[in-house]
Structure formats: C-alpha cells, structure tokens
Amino acid sequence: MTAVLTTTSVVVAGRARRGARRRRVLVVLAVVALALLAASLLAGTTYHPPADVLRALAGENIPGASFAVRELRLPRAVTGLAVGLAFGVAGTVFQTMLRNPLAAPDVIGISSGASAAAVFGIVVLSLGDTAVALLALGGGLTTATLIYLLAVRQGFAGTRLILIGIGMAAMLDSTVTYVLSRASQWDLQAAMQWLAGSLNGASWSRTLPLLLALAVGLPLIAGQARNLQQLRLGDDAAAGVGVPVDLTRLVLIATAVTLLSVATAAAGPIAFVAFMAGPIAARLIGQGDSPVLAAGMVGAILVLAADLVGQLATGTRYPVGVVTGVLGAPYLLYLLVRTYRTGGAL
C-alpha cells in the first residue's frame, strides 16, 4: 500500500512540475511576442517614441506618427502575430498527429497548393489582392482534401499521407515554375513578392478573416488537445482509451488546413514557420504536455522577429519569408541528419 501511495505521489509531483514549467514557458513566450509586437510599432523607417505610439493608437492626431502607426505598422504587426500563430498551431497539429516533425504543411504540399492557385490568379487571371487571397484559400483547402482522400484509401496511414503530400508538392511547385516562366515582367514581380511570403501588403481586409478563423479554430483545436496527444500513441492505442479516431482526425485536419490556408492567403507562404514552431515549442515545454499553444506563440515570435530583421538589419528591406527561409533550411538539414544518426527517431 505504501509503495502504491509513493508511486502515486511521484506521478502527481511530476505532473505538477510539468504543468508549472508549461505555464512559465507560456508566460515567457507571451511576453516576448508582445515585446516584439510593441517593437514593430515603434521601429521602422522612422522611430517613434512609445508616448507618441500610444497617443496615436488612442486616436490622437500626431504629425508623422498617426498614419505610420495606425495605417501601416499596426496592421502589419497584427498580421504577423496572427499569421505566425496560425502557422505554428497548424504545423504542430500535423506533426503531432502524424508523429513526424517533418510532416509540416509546407513539406507535405498544402502550402504549395495555395501558392499554385495564387500564382495562377496573378499571372493568368490578373486578379486583385482580395481575389488572389480567396483563390489561395481555395487552393490550400482543395489540395489538402485531395491528399487526405488519397491517404485514407485502404485505411489511413501517416507515412502514406506524407509521401503523397511530398509528391503533390513537387507537382504543384513544377506548375508554379511553368506559370512563372510564361509571366510578363510585371506579373512576375507581383507573383514572386507573394511567393516570398511578405507582410508588406498587410491590411485589415486580409487580417480580419484570419482573426475570425483563429477565434473559431483555436478553441476547436484546444478542445481536441487531449485526443491529439493520444493519437501520438497510434490509432489502436487511442481508440483503446476512448478517442473517436476518425472524427478527431477529420476535425483536426479540417481546422488546421483552414488556419494554414487563411494565413497563407493573408501573407503568402512564409517558409518554415509551421515546420520550426512545433519542435522548438516541444523542447521548451518538455515531454508529456501538448505543445500546440506554445507552438502558436513560437510561430508568432518567429514571424515578428524575422520581419524586424528583414526591415532593420540591413540597408535592404527583405520579405519576412526570406529571413525565415534562411533560418529554416539549416534546421531542416539538422533534423534530417539527426534522423539518420538515430535510425529514424526524431
């Protein structure tokens, strides 16, 4: 009896420590994200003091600051925060559900679907920003649906979904290359700017749909967090503890794809954010707890920090996707090397 009580006490104490660590990490990540959001409002081509920024946000007419803060920097910063949050959450859902950190949406073809649709809209159909965003949303959803339907034939298999997604991404990327080769110089510049992933065109008309998607999607994913963790053990084990496997997977995939597609429509396919956020968050909060919320905050931090670096670090203003691509490519190589050395365990 004493041994049972001792074991129970150890388990309870372990859970308490993990919970405390998770809360501390979330608080730190939230503070860092808010600090970067504030820095995005203060810094730019011209620096505005905090007092002027606060007065401009309160509605006062501050010469030189009101327009820059309210019309340019605030939509850009909020878009960066929301896009990073959406990419981080969506990427972690896929990586956790498929039990593979390489199974990020930009690796398995969903981002490629949105990109191909957007480039087609820009180059072939000559559509405006709003129509291109809607087409990108439809392209991402359609690609994800097709990949899922192909993967569930003869039973769902995560490895099959990843391989189908990689093949789909290769095909769609080839389509993008072909369309760009036929584009005029003006359309080519517009398409390449969108493909790079940029916050330069941030506006409330693009951001509000993303904020609405987050308001609906985050509670849905949070409600499935326990079931998502159980899916890491495999379908049979999850079903054995009462998880409705097929329904849970369908809800998670539909919600994550919607978040990813709306975020891509708002800012383009910002490279590697969905890929990096989950593994970084998992290492910060430790084993046993759901990394989804932490991953969303890490994604927001990556986008906001990369945007500040792209704007301020050099004399050239680089799109945020260029900076995240520079960070993400070495991280991908690191994961591949680590997978090879550990015999496939990531």
Short mmCIF file of C-alpha atoms in Angstrom, two decimals:
data_model
loop_
_atom_site.label_atom_id
_atom_site.label_comp_id
_atom_site.label_asym_id
_atom_site.label_seq_id
_atom_site.Cartn_x
_atom_site.Cartn_y
_atom_site.Cartn_z
CA MET A 1 0.00 0.00 0.00
CA THR A 2 2.82 2.35 0.91
CA ALA A 3 4.56 1.62 -2.40
CA VAL A 4 1.38 2.46 -4.32
CA LEU A 5 1.00 5.75 -2.45
CA THR A 6 4.65 6.58 -3.09
CA THR A 7 4.29 5.86 -6.80
CA THR A 8 1.12 7.95 -6.96
CA SER A 9 2.84 10.84 -5.19
CA VAL A 10 5.74 10.72 -7.62
CA VAL A 11 3.36 10.77 -10.60
CA VAL A 12 1.35 13.67 -9.15
CA ALA A 13 4.52 15.62 -8.35
CA GLY A 14 5.84 15.02 -11.86
CA ARG A 15 2.64 16.28 -13.40
CA ALA A 16 2.72 19.36 -11.16
CA ARG A 17 6.30 20.14 -12.21
CA ARG A 18 5.49 19.73 -15.89
CA GLY A 19 2.40 21.92 -15.51
CA ALA A 20 4.38 24.64 -13.74
CA ARG A 21 7.08 24.53 -16.40
CA ARG A 22 4.49 24.75 -19.16
CA ARG A 23 2.84 27.78 -17.55
CA ARG A 24 6.19 29.54 -17.11
CA VAL A 25 7.13 28.88 -20.72
CA LEU A 26 3.78 30.17 -21.98
CA VAL A 27 4.11 33.35 -19.92
CA VAL A 28 7.64 33.98 -21.22
CA LEU A 29 6.60 33.34 -24.82
CA ALA A 30 3.60 35.67 -24.46
CA VAL A 31 5.82 38.43 -23.04
CA VAL A 32 8.35 38.02 -25.86
CA ALA A 33 5.60 38.07 -28.51
CA LEU A 34 4.07 41.24 -27.03
CA ALA A 35 7.51 42.88 -26.80
CA LEU A 36 8.13 42.15 -30.49
CA LEU A 37 4.66 43.47 -31.34
CA ALA A 38 5.49 46.70 -29.50
CA ALA A 39 8.87 46.92 -31.25
CA SER A 40 7.11 46.56 -34.60
CA LEU A 41 5.01 49.62 -33.76
CA LEU A 42 7.97 51.69 -32.58
CA ALA A 43 10.58 50.86 -35.21
CA GLY A 44 10.54 51.20 -38.95
CA THR A 45 11.85 53.67 -41.47
CA THR A 46 11.38 56.25 -38.70
CA TYR A 47 11.48 55.61 -34.95
CA HIS A 48 8.51 56.91 -32.96
CA PRO A 49 8.73 57.20 -29.14
CA PRO A 50 6.40 54.99 -27.06
CA ALA A 51 4.41 58.01 -25.90
CA ASP A 52 3.65 59.06 -29.49
CA VAL A 53 2.71 55.49 -30.44
CA LEU A 54 0.31 55.20 -27.50
CA ARG A 55 -1.29 58.56 -28.31
CA ALA A 56 -1.62 57.58 -31.98
CA LEU A 57 -3.26 54.28 -31.00
CA ALA A 58 -5.64 56.20 -28.74
CA GLY A 59 -6.82 58.17 -31.77
CA GLU A 60 -4.88 61.41 -31.39
CA ASN A 61 -3.51 63.10 -34.49
CA ILE A 62 0.28 63.01 -34.05
CA PRO A 63 2.10 64.53 -37.06
CA GLY A 64 4.20 61.87 -38.74
CA ALA A 65 3.17 59.14 -36.32
CA SER A 66 -0.59 58.65 -36.61
CA PHE A 67 -0.63 57.46 -40.21
CA ALA A 68 2.53 55.35 -39.87
CA VAL A 69 1.38 53.63 -36.67
CA ARG A 70 -2.32 53.16 -37.32
CA GLU A 71 -2.38 52.57 -41.07
CA LEU A 72 0.95 50.86 -41.74
CA ARG A 73 2.59 49.36 -38.67
CA LEU A 74 -0.43 48.18 -36.67
CA PRO A 75 -1.99 46.09 -39.48
CA ARG A 76 1.46 44.72 -40.33
CA ALA A 77 2.26 43.77 -36.73
CA VAL A 78 -1.14 42.22 -36.03
CA THR A 79 -0.98 40.30 -39.31
CA GLY A 80 2.48 38.99 -38.41
CA LEU A 81 1.29 37.92 -34.97
CA ALA A 82 -1.83 36.21 -36.32
CA VAL A 83 -0.06 34.55 -39.26
CA GLY A 84 2.68 33.18 -37.01
CA LEU A 85 0.11 31.91 -34.52
CA ALA A 86 -1.87 30.16 -37.26
CA PHE A 87 1.20 28.62 -38.92
CA GLY A 88 2.60 27.43 -35.59
CA VAL A 89 -0.65 25.81 -34.45
CA ALA A 90 -1.45 24.22 -37.82
CA GLY A 91 2.05 22.84 -38.29
CA THR A 92 2.12 21.32 -34.82
CA VAL A 93 -1.25 19.64 -35.32
CA PHE A 94 0.08 17.84 -38.40
CA GLN A 95 3.44 16.97 -36.81
CA THR A 96 1.81 15.61 -33.65
CA MET A 97 -0.96 13.72 -35.41
CA LEU A 98 1.39 12.13 -37.94
CA ARG A 99 4.12 11.61 -35.33
CA ASN A 100 6.79 13.13 -37.54
CA PRO A 101 8.31 16.64 -37.24
CA LEU A 102 8.95 16.57 -40.99
CA ALA A 103 5.18 16.43 -41.62
CA ALA A 104 4.75 20.20 -41.75
CA PRO A 105 2.19 21.70 -44.14
CA ASP A 106 4.87 23.38 -46.25
CA VAL A 107 6.60 20.00 -46.68
CA ILE A 108 3.52 17.89 -47.50
CA GLY A 109 2.12 20.13 -50.21
CA ILE A 110 -0.67 22.19 -48.65
CA SER A 111 1.23 25.47 -48.88
CA SER A 112 2.19 24.54 -52.44
CA GLY A 113 -1.48 24.20 -53.33
CA ALA A 114 -2.22 27.68 -52.03
CA SER A 115 0.83 29.06 -53.84
CA ALA A 116 -0.05 27.45 -57.17
CA ALA A 117 -3.59 28.82 -57.02
CA ALA A 118 -2.38 32.31 -56.12
CA VAL A 119 0.26 32.42 -58.87
CA PHE A 120 -2.33 31.23 -61.40
CA GLY A 121 -4.65 34.02 -60.25
CA ILE A 122 -1.92 36.67 -60.51
CA VAL A 123 -0.32 35.64 -63.80
CA VAL A 124 -3.12 34.04 -65.82
CA LEU A 125 -6.29 35.64 -64.47
CA SER A 126 -4.80 39.05 -63.48
CA LEU A 127 -6.82 39.11 -60.25
CA GLY A 128 -6.61 41.69 -57.48
CA ASP A 129 -5.37 41.12 -53.95
CA THR A 130 -8.70 40.02 -52.46
CA ALA A 131 -9.46 37.57 -55.27
CA VAL A 132 -5.90 36.16 -55.08
CA ALA A 133 -6.29 35.62 -51.34
CA LEU A 134 -9.58 33.78 -51.85
CA LEU A 135 -8.05 31.67 -54.63
CA ALA A 136 -5.09 30.79 -52.37
CA LEU A 137 -7.53 29.75 -49.65
CA GLY A 138 -9.41 27.53 -52.08
CA GLY A 139 -6.16 26.06 -53.43
CA GLY A 140 -4.93 25.08 -49.99
CA LEU A 141 -8.23 23.51 -48.97
CA THR A 142 -8.58 21.63 -52.26
CA THR A 143 -5.03 20.28 -52.11
CA ALA A 144 -5.43 19.14 -48.50
CA THR A 145 -8.73 17.42 -49.31
CA LEU A 146 -7.18 15.58 -52.26
CA ILE A 147 -4.15 14.47 -50.23
CA TYR A 148 -6.39 13.25 -47.40
CA LEU A 149 -8.71 11.31 -49.73
CA LEU A 150 -5.74 9.60 -51.38
CA ALA A 151 -4.21 8.79 -47.99
CA VAL A 152 -7.33 7.21 -46.44
CA ARG A 153 -7.80 4.61 -49.16
CA GLN A 154 -7.42 1.14 -47.58
CA GLY A 155 -7.10 2.78 -44.16
CA PHE A 156 -5.36 5.95 -43.02
CA ALA A 157 -1.56 5.85 -42.84
CA GLY A 158 0.53 8.84 -41.81
CA THR A 159 3.53 7.76 -43.87
CA ARG A 160 1.34 7.43 -46.96
CA LEU A 161 -0.08 10.92 -46.40
CA ILE A 162 3.42 12.39 -46.09
CA LEU A 163 4.66 10.68 -49.26
CA ILE A 164 1.55 11.67 -51.22
CA GLY A 165 1.94 15.22 -49.96
CA ILE A 166 5.60 15.41 -50.98
CA GLY A 167 4.69 14.16 -54.45
CA MET A 168 1.83 16.64 -54.66
CA ALA A 169 4.14 19.46 -53.59
CA ALA A 170 6.65 18.56 -56.31
CA MET A 171 3.92 18.57 -58.95
CA LEU A 172 2.45 21.89 -57.78
CA ASP A 173 5.86 23.53 -57.48
CA SER A 174 6.58 22.49 -61.07
CA THR A 175 3.27 24.06 -62.09
CA VAL A 176 4.26 27.30 -60.36
CA THR A 177 7.62 27.29 -62.16
CA TYR A 178 5.91 26.78 -65.53
CA VAL A 179 3.38 29.56 -64.94
CA LEU A 180 6.13 31.95 -63.84
CA SER A 181 8.14 31.15 -66.96
CA ARG A 182 5.21 32.41 -69.04
CA ALA A 183 4.58 35.55 -66.98
CA SER A 184 5.16 39.13 -68.02
CA GLN A 185 7.71 41.15 -66.07
CA TRP A 186 5.05 42.99 -64.04
CA ASP A 187 3.12 39.83 -63.16
CA LEU A 188 6.36 38.02 -62.38
CA GLN A 189 7.35 40.65 -59.82
CA ALA A 190 3.93 40.51 -58.15
CA ALA A 191 3.93 36.71 -58.05
CA MET A 192 7.48 36.48 -56.70
CA GLN A 193 6.70 39.00 -53.97
CA TRP A 194 3.70 36.92 -52.89
CA LEU A 195 5.63 33.64 -53.06
CA ALA A 196 8.41 35.04 -50.88
CA GLY A 197 5.97 35.50 -48.01
CA SER A 198 5.69 39.15 -47.08
CA LEU A 199 3.87 41.45 -44.68
CA ASN A 200 4.33 44.47 -46.98
CA GLY A 201 0.75 44.29 -48.25
CA ALA A 202 -0.78 43.78 -44.80
CA SER A 203 -4.23 45.32 -44.42
CA TRP A 204 -7.24 44.85 -42.19
CA SER A 205 -9.20 43.40 -45.12
CA ARG A 206 -6.73 40.49 -45.21
CA THR A 207 -6.22 40.22 -41.45
CA LEU A 208 -9.83 40.19 -40.24
CA PRO A 209 -10.69 36.84 -41.91
CA LEU A 210 -7.59 35.34 -40.29
CA LEU A 211 -8.55 36.70 -36.86
CA LEU A 212 -12.03 35.23 -37.30
CA ALA A 213 -10.55 31.86 -38.32
CA LEU A 214 -8.32 31.92 -35.23
CA ALA A 215 -11.27 32.81 -32.98
CA VAL A 216 -13.12 29.74 -34.23
CA GLY A 217 -10.23 27.36 -34.90
CA LEU A 218 -8.14 27.75 -31.74
CA PRO A 219 -10.95 26.68 -29.37
CA LEU A 220 -11.71 23.70 -31.62
CA ILE A 221 -8.08 22.56 -31.56
CA ALA A 222 -7.76 23.25 -27.83
CA GLY A 223 -10.83 21.10 -27.23
CA GLN A 224 -9.14 18.25 -29.09
CA ALA A 225 -5.73 18.69 -27.41
CA ARG A 226 -6.06 15.59 -25.22
CA ASN A 227 -7.24 13.46 -28.14
CA LEU A 228 -4.40 14.83 -30.27
CA GLN A 229 -1.87 13.72 -27.66
CA GLN A 230 -3.44 10.26 -27.61
CA LEU A 231 -3.08 9.99 -31.39
CA ARG A 232 0.68 10.16 -30.92
CA LEU A 233 0.45 6.63 -29.49
CA GLY A 234 -1.17 5.26 -32.65
CA ASP A 235 -4.75 4.71 -33.76
CA ASP A 236 -5.27 1.45 -31.88
CA ALA A 237 -3.96 2.80 -28.60
CA ALA A 238 -6.00 6.00 -28.95
CA ALA A 239 -9.16 4.07 -29.76
CA GLY A 240 -8.48 1.83 -26.75
CA VAL A 241 -8.77 4.80 -24.37
CA GLY A 242 -11.98 6.03 -25.96
CA VAL A 243 -10.77 8.51 -28.59
CA PRO A 244 -13.03 8.71 -31.68
CA VAL A 245 -10.05 8.45 -34.01
CA ASP A 246 -11.63 9.18 -37.40
CA LEU A 247 -13.76 12.09 -36.15
CA THR A 248 -10.86 13.60 -34.19
CA ARG A 249 -8.51 13.38 -37.17
CA LEU A 250 -11.08 14.90 -39.52
CA VAL A 251 -11.79 17.84 -37.18
CA LEU A 252 -8.10 18.49 -36.57
CA ILE A 253 -7.12 18.30 -40.24
CA ALA A 254 -10.02 20.49 -41.38
CA THR A 255 -9.32 23.13 -38.73
CA ALA A 256 -5.54 23.14 -39.23
CA VAL A 257 -5.84 23.36 -43.01
CA THR A 258 -8.29 26.24 -42.73
CA LEU A 259 -5.94 28.16 -40.43
CA LEU A 260 -2.99 27.48 -42.70
CA SER A 261 -4.85 28.44 -45.87
CA VAL A 262 -6.27 31.68 -44.44
CA ALA A 263 -2.83 32.63 -43.08
CA THR A 264 -1.22 31.88 -46.44
CA ALA A 265 -3.87 33.97 -48.16
CA ALA A 266 -3.06 36.87 -45.82
CA ALA A 267 0.73 36.92 -46.13
CA GLY A 268 1.86 34.29 -48.62
CA PRO A 269 3.62 31.01 -47.83
CA ILE A 270 6.09 32.20 -45.19
CA ALA A 271 8.72 29.48 -45.29
CA PHE A 272 9.46 27.05 -42.45
CA VAL A 273 7.42 28.74 -39.68
CA ALA A 274 4.94 25.85 -39.49
CA PHE A 275 7.89 23.48 -39.68
CA MET A 276 10.05 25.00 -36.92
CA ALA A 277 7.49 26.18 -34.35
CA GLY A 278 6.34 22.77 -33.10
CA PRO A 279 9.74 21.15 -32.42
CA ILE A 280 11.01 24.33 -30.74
CA ALA A 281 7.90 24.51 -28.53
CA ALA A 282 8.12 20.82 -27.63
CA ARG A 283 11.69 21.26 -26.42
CA LEU A 284 10.74 24.30 -24.36
CA ILE A 285 7.77 22.78 -22.51
CA GLY A 286 9.17 19.26 -22.22
CA GLN A 287 7.58 15.88 -22.74
CA GLY A 288 4.03 14.97 -21.86
CA ASP A 289 2.20 18.26 -22.44
CA SER A 290 0.52 19.47 -25.61
CA PRO A 291 2.82 21.89 -27.44
CA VAL A 292 0.07 23.40 -29.62
CA LEU A 293 -0.44 26.72 -27.80
CA ALA A 294 3.29 27.17 -27.19
CA ALA A 295 3.94 26.41 -30.86
CA GLY A 296 1.49 29.12 -31.88
CA MET A 297 3.36 31.64 -29.73
CA VAL A 298 6.72 30.46 -31.09
CA GLY A 299 5.35 30.90 -34.61
CA ALA A 300 4.25 34.45 -33.81
CA ILE A 301 7.68 35.22 -32.35
CA LEU A 302 9.45 33.82 -35.42
CA VAL A 303 7.38 35.90 -37.85
CA LEU A 304 7.58 39.15 -35.88
CA ALA A 305 11.31 38.76 -35.22
CA ALA A 306 12.04 37.82 -38.84
CA ASP A 307 10.05 40.82 -40.06
CA LEU A 308 12.03 43.19 -37.83
CA VAL A 309 15.31 41.65 -39.01
CA GLY A 310 14.21 41.90 -42.63
CA GLN A 311 13.33 45.57 -42.22
CA LEU A 312 16.10 46.84 -39.97
CA ALA A 313 19.15 44.56 -40.02
CA THR A 314 20.49 45.65 -43.40
CA GLY A 315 20.02 48.51 -45.79
CA THR A 316 17.72 46.31 -47.92
CA ARG A 317 14.17 45.52 -46.75
CA TYR A 318 13.79 41.75 -47.17
CA PRO A 319 10.42 39.94 -47.09
CA VAL A 320 9.84 38.01 -43.89
CA GLY A 321 9.82 34.71 -45.79
CA VAL A 322 13.39 35.25 -46.93
CA VAL A 323 14.58 35.53 -43.31
CA THR A 324 12.60 32.51 -42.09
CA GLY A 325 13.89 30.55 -45.07
CA VAL A 326 17.49 31.33 -44.08
CA LEU A 327 16.71 30.07 -40.56
CA GLY A 328 14.59 27.09 -41.57
CA ALA A 329 16.81 25.45 -44.18
CA PRO A 330 19.66 24.65 -41.73
CA TYR A 331 17.09 23.42 -39.20
CA LEU A 332 15.66 21.03 -41.79
CA LEU A 333 19.16 19.69 -42.50
CA TYR A 334 19.73 19.27 -38.77
CA LEU A 335 16.56 17.21 -38.41
CA LEU A 336 17.47 15.03 -41.38
CA VAL A 337 20.97 14.38 -40.04
CA ARG A 338 19.57 13.64 -36.58
CA THR A 339 17.03 11.24 -38.08
CA TYR A 340 19.77 9.37 -39.94
CA ARG A 341 22.02 9.12 -36.88
CA THR A 342 19.22 7.88 -34.60
CA GLY A 343 17.86 5.35 -37.06
CA GLY A 344 14.67 7.24 -37.81
CA ALA A 345 13.78 8.55 -34.34
CA LEU A 346 13.20 12.27 -34.40
#
